[in-house]
Coordinates of C-alpha atoms and ligand atoms in Angstrom, one line a residue:
M1 CA 11.5 13.8 -26.7
K2 CA 12.6 11.1 -29.2
K3 CA 10.4 8.1 -29.1
N4 CA 11.8 4.6 -28.8
M5 CA 10.1 2.5 -31.5
S6 CA 11.6 -0.8 -30.4
L7 CA 9.0 -3.6 -30.7
T8 CA 10.1 -5.2 -27.4
K9 CA 10.1 -4.0 -23.8
V10 CA 13.4 -3.0 -22.2
A11 CA 14.3 -6.3 -20.4
M12 CA 14.2 -6.3 -16.6
P13 CA 17.2 -8.0 -14.9
E14 CA 16.3 -11.2 -13.1
R15 CA 18.3 -13.5 -10.8
D16 CA 19.7 -16.7 -12.4
P17 CA 17.1 -19.5 -12.2
K18 CA 19.5 -22.1 -10.7
E19 CA 20.8 -19.7 -8.0
R20 CA 17.4 -18.2 -7.1
S21 CA 15.5 -21.5 -6.8
T22 CA 17.6 -22.2 -3.6
N23 CA 16.6 -19.0 -1.8
F24 CA 13.8 -16.5 -1.3
E25 CA 15.5 -13.4 -2.8
E26 CA 13.3 -11.4 -5.1
V27 CA 13.5 -12.8 -8.7
A28 CA 12.9 -9.7 -10.7
M29 CA 15.4 -6.9 -9.9
G30 CA 13.7 -3.8 -11.3
Y31 CA 14.8 -1.1 -13.8
T32 CA 17.7 1.2 -13.4
E33 CA 17.0 4.9 -14.1
E34 CA 18.5 4.5 -17.6
M35 CA 16.2 1.5 -18.4
A36 CA 13.1 3.4 -17.1
L37 CA 13.9 6.3 -19.3
E38 CA 14.4 4.0 -22.3
E39 CA 11.2 2.1 -21.7
A40 CA 9.1 5.3 -21.0
A41 CA 10.2 6.6 -24.4
R42 CA 8.2 3.8 -26.0
C43 CA 4.9 5.4 -24.8
L44 CA 3.1 7.4 -27.6
S45 CA 1.0 9.5 -25.1
C46 CA -2.1 8.4 -26.9
K47 CA -5.0 11.0 -26.6
N48 CA -7.7 8.4 -26.1
M49 CA -5.6 6.6 -23.4
P50 CA -6.8 3.0 -24.0
C51 CA -4.4 1.7 -21.2
V52 CA -6.2 3.8 -18.6
S53 CA -9.5 2.1 -19.4
G54 CA -7.8 -1.3 -18.7
C55 CA -6.8 -0.3 -15.2
P56 CA -9.4 -1.1 -12.5
V57 CA -8.3 2.0 -10.5
N58 CA -7.7 4.2 -13.6
V59 CA -4.1 5.1 -12.9
K60 CA -3.2 8.2 -15.1
I61 CA -0.8 6.1 -17.1
P62 CA 0.3 8.4 -20.0
E63 CA 0.7 11.3 -17.5
F64 CA 2.9 9.4 -15.1
I65 CA 5.0 8.0 -18.0
A66 CA 5.4 11.5 -19.4
L67 CA 6.9 12.5 -16.0
V68 CA 9.2 9.5 -16.1
Q69 CA 10.3 10.6 -19.6
E70 CA 11.3 14.0 -18.1
G71 CA 13.2 12.3 -15.3
K72 CA 10.7 13.6 -12.7
F73 CA 10.4 10.2 -10.9
I74 CA 9.0 11.5 -7.6
E75 CA 6.3 13.5 -9.5
A76 CA 5.5 10.4 -11.5
Y77 CA 5.1 8.4 -8.3
E78 CA 2.8 11.1 -6.9
K79 CA 0.7 10.9 -10.1
I80 CA 0.3 7.2 -9.7
K81 CA -0.6 7.6 -6.0
E82 CA -3.5 9.9 -6.9
T83 CA -5.5 6.8 -7.7
N84 CA -3.4 3.8 -6.6
S85 CA -2.4 3.6 -2.9
L86 CA -0.1 0.6 -3.3
P87 CA 2.0 1.1 -6.5
A88 CA 5.1 -0.9 -5.3
I89 CA 2.8 -3.9 -4.8
C90 CA 0.7 -3.5 -8.0
G91 CA 3.9 -2.9 -10.1
R92 CA 5.0 -6.4 -9.0
V93 CA 1.9 -8.6 -8.9
C94 CA -0.8 -7.1 -11.1
P95 CA -1.7 -9.2 -14.2
Q96 CA -0.9 -6.2 -16.5
E97 CA -1.1 -8.4 -19.6
N98 CA -4.9 -8.6 -19.1
Q99 CA -5.3 -5.0 -17.9
C100 CA -3.5 -1.8 -18.9
E101 CA -0.8 -3.5 -21.0
G102 CA -3.5 -5.7 -22.7
K103 CA -5.0 -2.4 -24.1
C104 CA -1.8 -0.6 -25.0
V105 CA -1.5 0.3 -28.7
R106 CA 2.1 -0.6 -28.8
G107 CA 1.0 -4.2 -28.2
I108 CA -0.8 -4.3 -31.6
K109 CA 2.6 -4.7 -33.3
G110 CA 5.1 -5.9 -30.8
Q111 CA 5.1 -5.8 -27.0
P112 CA 3.1 -3.2 -25.0
V113 CA 4.8 -0.5 -23.0
G114 CA 6.1 -2.1 -19.7
I115 CA 3.6 -0.1 -17.6
G116 CA 3.9 -2.4 -14.6
R117 CA 7.7 -2.2 -14.7
L118 CA 7.6 1.6 -14.8
E119 CA 5.1 1.7 -12.0
R120 CA 7.4 -0.5 -9.9
F121 CA 10.4 1.7 -10.8
C122 CA 8.7 4.9 -9.6
A123 CA 7.5 3.3 -6.3
D124 CA 10.9 1.8 -5.6
Y125 CA 12.6 5.1 -6.5
A126 CA 10.3 7.0 -4.1
M127 CA 11.0 4.5 -1.3
T128 CA 14.7 4.4 -1.7
H129 CA 14.8 8.2 -1.8
G130 CA 12.9 8.5 1.5
Y131 CA 9.7 10.0 0.1
E132 CA 7.2 11.3 2.6
S133 CA 3.7 12.5 1.7
K134 CA 3.1 16.1 2.5
Q135 CA -0.6 15.8 2.2
E136 CA -2.5 17.5 5.1
I137 CA -5.4 15.6 6.6
V138 CA -8.2 17.5 8.3
K139 CA -9.9 15.1 10.8
N140 CA -13.7 15.0 10.9
G141 CA -14.0 12.9 14.1
R142 CA -16.2 10.2 12.6
K143 CA -15.4 6.5 13.1
V144 CA -15.2 3.9 10.4
A145 CA -14.3 0.2 11.0
I146 CA -12.6 -2.0 8.4
I147 CA -12.5 -5.8 8.7
G148 CA -9.4 -7.3 7.2
S149 CA -6.1 -5.7 6.2
G150 CA -5.7 -7.2 2.7
P151 CA -5.6 -4.9 -0.4
A152 CA -9.4 -4.2 -0.2
G153 CA -9.2 -3.1 3.4
L154 CA -6.0 -1.2 3.0
S155 CA -7.2 0.8 0.0
C156 CA -10.5 1.6 1.7
A157 CA -8.7 2.6 4.9
G158 CA -6.2 4.8 3.0
D159 CA -9.0 6.7 1.1
M160 CA -11.2 7.1 4.2
A161 CA -8.2 8.4 6.2
K162 CA -7.4 10.9 3.5
K163 CA -11.0 12.2 3.8
G164 CA -10.4 12.8 7.5
Y165 CA -12.2 9.7 9.0
D166 CA -11.0 8.0 12.2
V167 CA -10.2 4.6 10.7
T168 CA -9.6 1.3 12.6
I169 CA -8.7 -1.9 10.8
F170 CA -9.5 -5.1 12.6
E171 CA -7.2 -7.9 11.4
A172 CA -7.6 -11.6 12.5
F173 CA -3.8 -12.4 12.0
H174 CA -0.9 -11.1 14.1
V175 CA 0.5 -9.3 11.0
A176 CA -1.4 -7.0 8.6
G177 CA -1.5 -7.3 4.8
G178 CA -3.8 -10.3 4.0
V179 CA -2.6 -12.4 1.1
L180 CA 0.2 -9.9 0.4
Q181 CA 1.7 -11.0 3.6
Y182 CA 0.7 -14.7 4.0
G183 CA 0.1 -15.8 0.4
I184 CA 2.4 -14.2 -2.2
P185 CA 5.9 -15.3 -1.5
Q186 CA 8.9 -13.1 -0.6
F187 CA 10.6 -13.8 -3.9
R188 CA 7.7 -12.2 -5.8
L189 CA 6.7 -9.5 -3.3
P190 CA 9.2 -8.6 -0.5
K191 CA 7.5 -8.2 2.8
E192 CA 9.5 -5.1 3.6
L193 CA 7.6 -3.3 0.8
V194 CA 4.2 -4.5 2.2
N195 CA 5.2 -3.3 5.7
A196 CA 6.4 0.0 4.3
E197 CA 3.1 0.6 2.6
I198 CA 1.2 -0.3 5.8
K199 CA 3.5 2.1 7.8
G200 CA 2.5 4.8 5.4
L201 CA -1.1 4.3 6.2
E202 CA -0.4 4.3 10.0
K203 CA 1.4 7.6 9.5
M204 CA -1.9 8.9 8.0
G205 CA -3.6 7.9 11.3
V206 CA -5.0 4.5 10.4
K207 CA -5.1 2.3 13.5
I208 CA -4.6 -1.5 13.0
E209 CA -5.9 -3.8 15.7
K210 CA -4.3 -7.2 15.2
N211 CA -5.4 -10.6 16.5
M212 CA -9.0 -9.4 16.2
V213 CA -11.3 -12.1 14.7
I214 CA -14.5 -10.2 14.0
G215 CA -17.4 -12.5 14.5
K216 CA -15.7 -14.0 17.5
I217 CA -14.3 -11.1 19.5
F218 CA -16.8 -8.5 18.4
S219 CA -19.9 -8.8 16.2
L220 CA -20.7 -6.2 13.6
E221 CA -23.5 -5.0 15.8
E222 CA -21.1 -4.5 18.7
L223 CA -18.8 -2.4 16.4
K224 CA -21.8 -0.2 15.5
Q225 CA -22.7 0.2 19.2
D226 CA -19.1 1.3 19.7
G227 CA -19.7 4.3 17.5
Y228 CA -18.5 3.1 14.1
E229 CA -20.8 4.8 11.7
A230 CA -19.9 2.5 8.7
I231 CA -18.2 -0.9 8.4
F232 CA -16.3 -2.2 5.4
I233 CA -15.8 -6.0 5.2
G234 CA -12.7 -6.9 3.3
S235 CA -12.2 -10.4 4.8
G236 CA -11.0 -12.1 1.6
A237 CA -11.5 -15.7 0.5
G238 CA -9.3 -17.7 2.9
L239 CA -11.2 -20.9 3.0
P240 CA -9.4 -23.6 0.9
S241 CA -11.3 -25.9 -1.4
F242 CA -10.5 -29.6 -1.5
M243 CA -11.0 -32.3 -4.1
H244 CA -12.9 -34.8 -1.9
I245 CA -10.9 -37.8 -3.2
P246 CA -9.7 -40.7 -1.1
G247 CA -6.5 -40.1 0.9
E248 CA -6.9 -36.3 1.2
N249 CA -6.7 -36.6 5.0
L250 CA -3.3 -38.3 5.0
N251 CA -0.2 -36.8 6.7
G252 CA 1.7 -34.8 4.1
V253 CA -1.3 -33.3 2.4
Y254 CA -1.6 -29.5 2.7
S255 CA -3.9 -26.9 1.4
A256 CA -1.9 -24.3 -0.5
N257 CA -3.2 -21.8 2.0
E258 CA -1.6 -23.6 5.0
F259 CA 1.6 -24.4 3.1
L260 CA 2.1 -20.8 2.0
T261 CA 1.1 -19.4 5.4
R262 CA 3.6 -21.6 7.1
I263 CA 6.3 -20.3 4.7
N264 CA 5.5 -16.7 4.2
L265 CA 3.9 -15.6 7.5
M266 CA 5.6 -18.1 9.9
K267 CA 8.9 -18.1 7.9
A268 CA 9.3 -21.9 7.8
Y269 CA 12.2 -21.4 5.4
K270 CA 14.1 -19.9 8.3
F271 CA 13.5 -22.9 10.6
P272 CA 14.8 -23.3 13.4
E273 CA 15.4 -19.5 13.7
Y274 CA 11.6 -19.4 13.4
D275 CA 9.8 -22.3 15.0
T276 CA 7.3 -23.4 12.2
P277 CA 8.8 -26.4 10.5
I278 CA 7.8 -28.0 7.2
K279 CA 8.6 -31.7 7.0
P280 CA 11.6 -32.3 4.7
Y281 CA 10.6 -34.1 1.5
H282 CA 12.0 -35.0 -2.0
T283 CA 9.0 -35.1 -4.3
V284 CA 6.0 -32.8 -4.2
A285 CA 2.8 -32.7 -6.3
V286 CA 0.9 -29.4 -6.5
V287 CA -2.6 -29.7 -7.8
G288 CA -4.0 -26.7 -9.7
G289 CA -3.0 -24.3 -12.5
G290 CA -3.4 -20.8 -11.0
N291 CA -1.0 -18.3 -9.4
V292 CA -1.5 -20.0 -6.0
A293 CA -0.3 -23.3 -7.5
M294 CA 2.8 -21.7 -9.1
D295 CA 3.7 -20.0 -5.8
A296 CA 3.3 -23.2 -3.8
A297 CA 5.4 -25.2 -6.4
R298 CA 8.2 -22.6 -6.5
C299 CA 8.3 -22.4 -2.6
A300 CA 8.5 -26.2 -2.4
K301 CA 11.5 -26.1 -4.8
R302 CA 13.2 -23.5 -2.7
L303 CA 12.7 -25.6 0.5
G304 CA 14.8 -28.2 -1.2
A305 CA 12.5 -30.6 -3.0
E306 CA 14.2 -32.4 -5.8
K307 CA 11.1 -32.9 -8.0
V308 CA 8.1 -30.7 -7.9
Y309 CA 5.2 -31.5 -10.2
I310 CA 2.2 -29.3 -11.2
I311 CA -0.7 -31.5 -11.8
Y312 CA -3.3 -29.7 -14.0
R313 CA -6.4 -31.3 -15.5
R314 CA -6.6 -29.1 -18.7
S315 CA -3.9 -28.1 -21.2
E316 CA -1.3 -25.3 -20.8
E317 CA -3.5 -23.0 -22.9
E318 CA -6.3 -23.0 -20.3
M319 CA -4.1 -22.5 -17.3
P320 CA -5.2 -19.4 -15.4
A321 CA -1.8 -18.5 -13.9
R322 CA 0.1 -15.4 -15.2
L323 CA 2.3 -16.2 -18.1
E324 CA 5.3 -14.7 -16.3
E325 CA 4.8 -17.0 -13.3
V326 CA 4.5 -20.1 -15.5
H327 CA 7.7 -19.0 -17.4
H328 CA 9.6 -18.5 -14.1
A329 CA 8.3 -21.8 -12.7
K330 CA 9.6 -23.6 -15.8
E331 CA 12.9 -21.9 -15.6
E332 CA 13.3 -23.1 -12.0
G333 CA 12.7 -26.7 -13.0
I334 CA 9.1 -27.2 -12.0
I335 CA 7.7 -30.2 -14.0
F336 CA 4.2 -29.6 -15.6
K337 CA 1.9 -32.5 -16.0
F338 CA -1.0 -31.2 -18.1
L339 CA -4.2 -33.2 -18.8
N340 CA -3.6 -35.1 -15.6
N341 CA -6.1 -35.2 -12.7
P342 CA -5.7 -36.9 -9.3
A343 CA -8.1 -39.8 -8.6
A344 CA -6.7 -40.6 -5.1
I345 CA -3.8 -40.0 -2.7
V346 CA -2.0 -43.2 -1.7
G347 CA -0.7 -43.6 1.9
D348 CA 1.9 -45.8 3.6
D349 CA 1.2 -48.0 6.7
N350 CA 2.0 -45.0 9.0
G351 CA -0.6 -42.7 7.4
W352 CA 1.9 -40.6 5.4
V353 CA 1.6 -39.9 1.6
K354 CA 3.6 -42.2 -0.6
G355 CA 2.0 -41.5 -4.0
M356 CA -0.8 -40.1 -6.1
E357 CA -3.1 -42.1 -8.4
I358 CA -3.6 -40.0 -11.5
I359 CA -6.0 -40.4 -14.4
K360 CA -5.1 -38.8 -17.7
Q361 CA -7.6 -36.4 -19.4
E362 CA -8.5 -35.2 -22.8
L363 CA -10.4 -32.0 -23.7
G364 CA -14.1 -32.2 -24.5
E365 CA -16.7 -29.4 -25.2
P366 CA -16.4 -26.0 -23.5
D367 CA -18.0 -25.8 -20.0
A368 CA -19.7 -22.8 -18.3
S369 CA -16.3 -21.1 -17.9
G370 CA -15.8 -21.2 -21.7
R371 CA -12.8 -23.5 -21.3
R372 CA -12.8 -27.0 -22.8
R373 CA -13.9 -29.5 -20.2
P374 CA -11.4 -32.2 -19.2
V375 CA -12.7 -35.7 -19.8
P376 CA -11.1 -38.8 -18.1
V377 CA -9.4 -41.2 -20.4
E378 CA -10.6 -44.7 -19.4
G379 CA -7.9 -47.1 -18.2
S380 CA -5.1 -44.4 -18.2
N381 CA -4.6 -44.4 -14.4
Y382 CA -1.1 -44.5 -13.1
I383 CA 0.8 -43.9 -9.8
L384 CA 3.1 -41.0 -9.3
D385 CA 5.6 -41.4 -6.4
V386 CA 5.3 -38.3 -4.2
E387 CA 5.8 -37.6 -0.5
T388 CA 3.9 -34.3 -0.2
V389 CA 0.7 -33.1 -1.9
I390 CA -0.4 -29.5 -2.0
I391 CA -4.0 -28.7 -3.0
A392 CA -4.3 -25.4 -4.9
I393 CA -7.7 -25.6 -6.6
G394 CA -9.4 -22.5 -5.2
Q395 CA -10.6 -20.7 -2.1
S396 CA -13.9 -19.3 -0.9
P397 CA -14.9 -16.7 1.8
N398 CA -14.6 -17.9 5.4
P399 CA -18.2 -18.3 6.8
L400 CA -17.6 -16.7 10.2
I401 CA -18.9 -13.2 9.5
R402 CA -21.9 -14.3 7.5
H403 CA -22.8 -16.8 10.2
T404 CA -22.6 -14.2 13.0
T405 CA -24.3 -11.3 11.1
P406 CA -28.1 -11.8 10.8
G407 CA -29.5 -10.2 7.7
L408 CA -26.3 -10.1 5.8
E409 CA -27.3 -11.5 2.4
C410 CA -24.8 -13.8 0.7
Q411 CA -24.5 -16.0 -2.5
K412 CA -24.9 -19.7 -2.1
W413 CA -21.1 -20.1 -2.3
G414 CA -20.6 -17.6 0.4
G415 CA -19.8 -14.3 -1.4
I416 CA -21.4 -11.2 0.3
I417 CA -24.0 -9.6 -2.0
V418 CA -23.5 -5.9 -2.5
N419 CA -24.9 -3.1 -4.6
E420 CA -22.3 -2.8 -7.4
E421 CA -22.4 1.0 -7.5
T422 CA -21.8 1.6 -3.8
M423 CA -20.6 -1.8 -2.4
E424 CA -23.2 -1.5 0.3
S425 CA -24.5 -4.9 1.5
S426 CA -28.1 -5.8 2.6
K427 CA -27.3 -4.2 6.0
E428 CA -27.4 -0.5 6.1
N429 CA -23.9 1.2 6.4
V430 CA -22.2 -2.2 6.1
Y431 CA -20.1 -2.4 2.9
A432 CA -18.0 -5.2 1.5
G433 CA -15.4 -5.7 -1.3
G434 CA -12.6 -7.7 -2.6
D435 CA -12.4 -11.5 -2.6
T436 CA -15.2 -11.8 0.0
V437 CA -17.6 -10.5 -2.6
T438 CA -16.1 -11.8 -5.9
G439 CA -14.4 -15.0 -4.7
A440 CA -10.6 -15.4 -5.3
A441 CA -9.7 -12.6 -7.8
T442 CA -6.8 -10.1 -8.0
V443 CA -5.1 -7.5 -5.8
I444 CA -6.1 -4.5 -8.0
L445 CA -9.8 -5.6 -8.2
A446 CA -9.8 -5.8 -4.4
M447 CA -8.2 -2.3 -4.2
G448 CA -10.7 -0.9 -6.7
A449 CA -13.6 -2.3 -4.6
G450 CA -12.1 -0.7 -1.4
K451 CA -11.8 2.7 -3.2
K452 CA -15.4 2.5 -4.5
A453 CA -16.7 1.7 -1.1
A454 CA -14.7 4.5 0.5
A455 CA -16.2 7.0 -1.9
A456 CA -19.7 5.7 -1.3
I457 CA -19.3 5.7 2.5
D458 CA -18.1 9.3 2.4
E459 CA -20.9 10.4 0.2
K460 CA -23.5 8.9 2.5
L461 CA -22.0 9.9 5.8
S462 CA -21.2 13.5 4.7
S463 CA -24.8 14.0 3.6
K464 CA -26.0 13.3 7.1
Ligands
LIG501 P1 -7.2 -10.8 1.5 O1 -5.9 -10.4 0.9 O2 -7.4 -12.3 1.6 O3 -7.2 -10.2 3.0 C1 -8.3 -10.5 3.9 C2 -7.8 -10.2 5.3 O4 -9.0 -10.3 6.1 C3 -6.8 -11.2 5.8 O5 -5.7 -10.6 6.3 C4 -7.6 -12.0 6.8 O6 -6.8 -12.5 7.9 C5 -8.6 -11.0 7.3 N1 -9.8 -11.6 7.9 C6 -10.5 -12.6 7.5 N2 -11.6 -12.9 8.3 C7 -11.5 -11.9 9.3 C8 -12.2 -11.7 10.4 N3 -13.3 -12.4 10.7 N4 -11.9 -10.7 11.3 C9 -10.8 -9.9 11.0 N5 -10.0 -10.1 9.9 C10 -10.4 -11.1 9.0 N6 -3.5 -11.4 -7.2 C11 -2.8 -10.7 -8.1 O7 -3.3 -9.6 -8.6 N7 -1.6 -11.0 -8.6 C12 -0.9 -12.1 -8.1 O8 0.2 -12.4 -8.5 C13 -1.6 -12.9 -7.1 N8 -1.0 -14.0 -6.5 C14 -1.6 -14.7 -5.5 C15 -1.0 -15.7 -4.9 C16 -1.6 -16.4 -3.8 C17 -0.8 -17.5 -3.2 C18 -2.9 -16.0 -3.5 C19 -3.6 -16.8 -2.3 C20 -3.6 -15.0 -4.1 C21 -3.0 -14.3 -5.1 N9 -3.6 -13.3 -5.8 C22 -2.9 -12.5 -6.7 C23 -5.0 -12.9 -5.4 C24 -5.0 -11.7 -4.5 O9 -3.9 -11.8 -3.5 C25 -6.3 -11.5 -3.8 O10 -7.3 -11.4 -4.8 C26 -6.4 -10.3 -2.9 O11 -5.4 -10.4 -1.9 C27 -7.8 -10.1 -2.2 O12 -7.7 -9.1 -1.3 P2 -8.7 -8.9 -0.1 O13 -8.3 -7.7 0.6 O14 -10.1 -9.1 -0.6 O15 -8.5 -10.2 0.8
LIG502 FE1 1.4 4.9 -23.7 FE2 0.4 2.4 -24.4 FE3 -1.1 4.0 -22.9 FE4 -0.7 4.7 -25.5 S1 -1.8 2.9 -24.7 S2 -0.6 6.1 -23.8 S3 1.4 3.9 -25.8 S4 0.9 3.2 -22.4

């Protein structure tokens, strides 16, 4: 096949920024078959496969792209599925620029191959063509419990079910999917896709018990007594961090977690059809510079805010959000205030937010994270008029499970300590992975941890 030596990726169609910032339709619209063939032809089928080493679940990238080149889209999808159980999701939200695409040789001179876009294309093609897995599962009658239905729990559940285990996921919320459902907005990750992936797992026999807060309804010990031979904890990092500055308790201050849950899970953007309102406002300040901050800002814009600011204490260069998200946020009119840090939130006489006191920053020496430390500029304080403040400066694991599980060793900040080879915790046959171990990270790292734990659980249980 003739290679495409273009230095740039085939562009993916996107909705117009002005139109899309008023609704929750998906922004990126995906490749057509012709675009996928053209982009796949950019892959050089490198023998040493540097791209695969950049993927936390080792998707067989050159092999699936070769199948796309031949127009064998379903076979390409099956090749991806061999190691990645959620390709429609990963194709949309993985930070490919730091992973597979970051290692692609085409990126040395020009743009890397659009691996994420091709992965998404294959998954969407399979879904729209009614793909059903023909894989036969032989049940072994052994019970495994999974706590949490985010990407870590789902990938562990999928792999355990394929190996024949009787898998039950216990999920605290009334809807399965974790951050995929309540955090990442519809315009980046349509919930229909998440639900379709979860349905696929249910068809494989995975049971999902919703509204089940483990640590309150059952303890881990009770699950063991109920016959679960191994337990995987994938309970994420859903506890928001705050800045501890004056005014943080005022009305109109949200954690990004609450704000996004109201919008994504409770469908506040469809109020009054759904009964979770968000107070109308005109000016919003989102504090933070990660993906969560970008999502909160772009949601606020879509809910009708006239001005949405991102307040970030370092410069644009240090911002941890994905470049694509920053680019989309800028296109949609989000105003970035770099080297700005809140000193206090100012309230009116009724206890509602009316402004934010900000102190300007400059960059000093690098800190423990390797990024240059922000240093306040004396006397630079000013007041920004805002009616709503959304805090998006990080999350940590919810303490419920560690507080109700004697002997479960955890880091000081709350992360569960595991053996990195097996993901087994200090308690025998209790495994953990994803954000509850690493702190807030990425979908694919959580999935990789779930897979690793599934392999280790199977190895241990099948040797008994
Ligand atoms: P989660 O997805 O948090 O799932 C944990 C689940 O466990 C939840 O459903 C929770 O309800 C449940 N649970 C918690 N406690 C209990 C309990 N006691 N009993 C029962 N169930 C319990 N990553 C990317 O790769 N790309 C992105 O673009 C991206 N954007 C993001 C945007 C936002 C707004 C957020 C918040 C995160 C984003 N991330 C992104 C990070 C990514 O979503 C997480 O790293 C990933 O979801 C972690 O997966 P997990 O399975 O460990 O936890
Ligand atoms: Fe194809 Fe890039 Fe991987 Fe080489 S590194 S096989 S060009 S995707």
